[in-house]
PDB file of C-alpha atoms in Angstrom:
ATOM      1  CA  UNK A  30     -13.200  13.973  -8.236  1.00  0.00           C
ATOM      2  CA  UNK A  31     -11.249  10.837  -8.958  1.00  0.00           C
ATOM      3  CA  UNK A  32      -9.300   8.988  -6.485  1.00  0.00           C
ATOM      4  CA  UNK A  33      -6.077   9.646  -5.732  1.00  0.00           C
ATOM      5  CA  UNK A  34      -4.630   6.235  -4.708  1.00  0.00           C
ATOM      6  CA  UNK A  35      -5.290   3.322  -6.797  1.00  0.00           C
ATOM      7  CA  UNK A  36      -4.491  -0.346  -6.990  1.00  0.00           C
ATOM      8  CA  UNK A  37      -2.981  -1.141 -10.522  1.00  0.00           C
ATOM      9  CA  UNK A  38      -1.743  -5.157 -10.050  1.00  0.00           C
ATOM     10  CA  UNK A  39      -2.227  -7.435  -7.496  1.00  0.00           C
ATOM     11  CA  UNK A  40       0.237 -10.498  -8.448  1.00  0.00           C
ATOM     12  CA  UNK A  41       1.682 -13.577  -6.665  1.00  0.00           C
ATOM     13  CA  UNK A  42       4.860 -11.264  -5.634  1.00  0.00           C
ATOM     14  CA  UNK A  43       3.157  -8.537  -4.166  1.00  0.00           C
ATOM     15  CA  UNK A  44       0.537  -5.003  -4.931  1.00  0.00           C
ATOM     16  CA  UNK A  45       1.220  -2.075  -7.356  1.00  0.00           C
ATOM     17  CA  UNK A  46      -0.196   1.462  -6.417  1.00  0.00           C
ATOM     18  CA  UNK A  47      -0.617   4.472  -8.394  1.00  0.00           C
ATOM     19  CA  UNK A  48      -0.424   7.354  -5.766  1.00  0.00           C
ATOM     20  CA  UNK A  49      -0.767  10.920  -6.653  1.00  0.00           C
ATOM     21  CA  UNK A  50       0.943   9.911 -10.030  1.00  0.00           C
ATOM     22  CA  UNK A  51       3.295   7.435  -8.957  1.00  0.00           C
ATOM     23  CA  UNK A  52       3.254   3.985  -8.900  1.00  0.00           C
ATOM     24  CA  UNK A  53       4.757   1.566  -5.845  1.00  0.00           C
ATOM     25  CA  UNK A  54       5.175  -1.944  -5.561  1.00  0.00           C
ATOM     26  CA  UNK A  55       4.796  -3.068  -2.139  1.00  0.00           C
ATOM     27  CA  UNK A  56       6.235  -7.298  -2.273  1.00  0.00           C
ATOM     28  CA  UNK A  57       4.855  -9.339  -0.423  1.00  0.00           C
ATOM     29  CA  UNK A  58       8.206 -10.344   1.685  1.00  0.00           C
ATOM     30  CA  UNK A  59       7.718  -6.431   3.004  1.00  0.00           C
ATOM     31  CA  UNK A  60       4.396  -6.124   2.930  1.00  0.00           C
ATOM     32  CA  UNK A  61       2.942  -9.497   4.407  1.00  0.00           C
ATOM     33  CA  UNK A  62      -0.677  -8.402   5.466  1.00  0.00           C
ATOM     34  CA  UNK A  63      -1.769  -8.202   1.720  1.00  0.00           C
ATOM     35  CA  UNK A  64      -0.256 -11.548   0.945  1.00  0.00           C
ATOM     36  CA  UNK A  65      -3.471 -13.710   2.256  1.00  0.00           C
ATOM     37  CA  UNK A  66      -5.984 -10.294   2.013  1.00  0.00           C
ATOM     38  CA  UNK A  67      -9.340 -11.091  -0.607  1.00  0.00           C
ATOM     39  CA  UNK A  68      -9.045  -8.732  -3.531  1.00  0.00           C
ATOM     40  CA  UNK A  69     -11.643  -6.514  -2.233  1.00  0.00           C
ATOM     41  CA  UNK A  70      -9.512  -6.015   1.093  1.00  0.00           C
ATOM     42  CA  UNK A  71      -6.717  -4.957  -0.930  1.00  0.00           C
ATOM     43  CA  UNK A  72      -8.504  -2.322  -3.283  1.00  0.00           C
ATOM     44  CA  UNK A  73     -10.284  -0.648  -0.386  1.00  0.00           C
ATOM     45  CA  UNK A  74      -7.601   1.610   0.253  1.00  0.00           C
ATOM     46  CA  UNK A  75      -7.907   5.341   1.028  1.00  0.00           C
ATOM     47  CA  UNK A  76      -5.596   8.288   1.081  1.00  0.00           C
ATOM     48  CA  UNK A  77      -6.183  10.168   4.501  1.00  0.00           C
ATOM     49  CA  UNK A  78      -4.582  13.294   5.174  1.00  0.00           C
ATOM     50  CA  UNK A  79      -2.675  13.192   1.516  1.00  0.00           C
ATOM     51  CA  UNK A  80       0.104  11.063   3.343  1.00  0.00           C
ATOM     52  CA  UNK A  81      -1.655   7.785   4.796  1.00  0.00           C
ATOM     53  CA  UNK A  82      -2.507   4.866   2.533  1.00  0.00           C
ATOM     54  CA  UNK A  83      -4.799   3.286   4.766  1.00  0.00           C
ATOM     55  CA  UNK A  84      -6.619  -0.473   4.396  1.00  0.00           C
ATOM     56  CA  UNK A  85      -9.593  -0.723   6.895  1.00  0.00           C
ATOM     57  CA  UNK A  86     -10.884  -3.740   6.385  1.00  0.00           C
ATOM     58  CA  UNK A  87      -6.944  -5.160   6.985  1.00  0.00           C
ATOM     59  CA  UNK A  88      -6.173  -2.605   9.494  1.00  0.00           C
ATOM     60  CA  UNK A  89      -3.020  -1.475   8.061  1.00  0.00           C
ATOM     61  CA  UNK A  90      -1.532   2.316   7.935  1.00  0.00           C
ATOM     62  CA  UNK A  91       1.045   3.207   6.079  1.00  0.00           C
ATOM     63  CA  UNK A  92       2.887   6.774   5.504  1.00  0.00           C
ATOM     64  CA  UNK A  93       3.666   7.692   1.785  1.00  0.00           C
ATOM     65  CA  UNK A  94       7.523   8.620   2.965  1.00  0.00           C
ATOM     66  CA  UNK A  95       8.171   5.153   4.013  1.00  0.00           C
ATOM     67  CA  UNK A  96       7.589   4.190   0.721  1.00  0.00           C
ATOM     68  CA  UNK A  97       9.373   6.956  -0.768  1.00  0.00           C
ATOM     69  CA  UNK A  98      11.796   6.671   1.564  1.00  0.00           C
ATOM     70  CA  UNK A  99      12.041   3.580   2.851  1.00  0.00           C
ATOM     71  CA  UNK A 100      16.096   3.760   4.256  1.00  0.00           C
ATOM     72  CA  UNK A 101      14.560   6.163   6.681  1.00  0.00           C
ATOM     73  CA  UNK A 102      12.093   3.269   7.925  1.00  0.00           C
ATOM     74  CA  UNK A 103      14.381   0.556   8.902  1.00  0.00           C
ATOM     75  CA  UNK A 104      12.193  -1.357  11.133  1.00  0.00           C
ATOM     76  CA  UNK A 105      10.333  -4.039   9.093  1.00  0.00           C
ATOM     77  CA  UNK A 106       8.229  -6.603   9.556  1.00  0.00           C
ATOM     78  CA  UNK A 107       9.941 -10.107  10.050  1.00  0.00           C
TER      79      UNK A 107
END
């Protein structure tokens, strides 16, 4: 069965996913734990629970509808 999440482009402004079909770009200015992460890191990502992206090598969790959706997730990281 092949995966559903997938890392299309890691670049110096940040990491494009294919997820279920649909791509997201996740900058780096939003997304900071990627910036310094070892390729490998970054493509060891799993889908858990058909809503979680999860990284566990960079210990980061992160629900598909705050990437949908992000107005509804106002905190960020600063």
């Amino acid at each position: 069965m092949p995966s559903c999440v997938k890392v299309l482009n890691v670049s110096p402004n940040g990491v494009r996913l294919s997820v279920k079909g649909r791509e997201h770009f996740l900058p780096y200015d939003e997304f900071p734990w990627f910036q310094n992460a070892r390729l490998a890191e970054i493509q060891r990502v799993q889908l858990l629970h058909g809503r979680h992206l999860y990284w566990d090598r960079l210990d980061v969790d992160l629900d598909l509808d705050s990437l949908d959706q992000p107005a509804h997730y106002p905190l960020t990281y600063r």
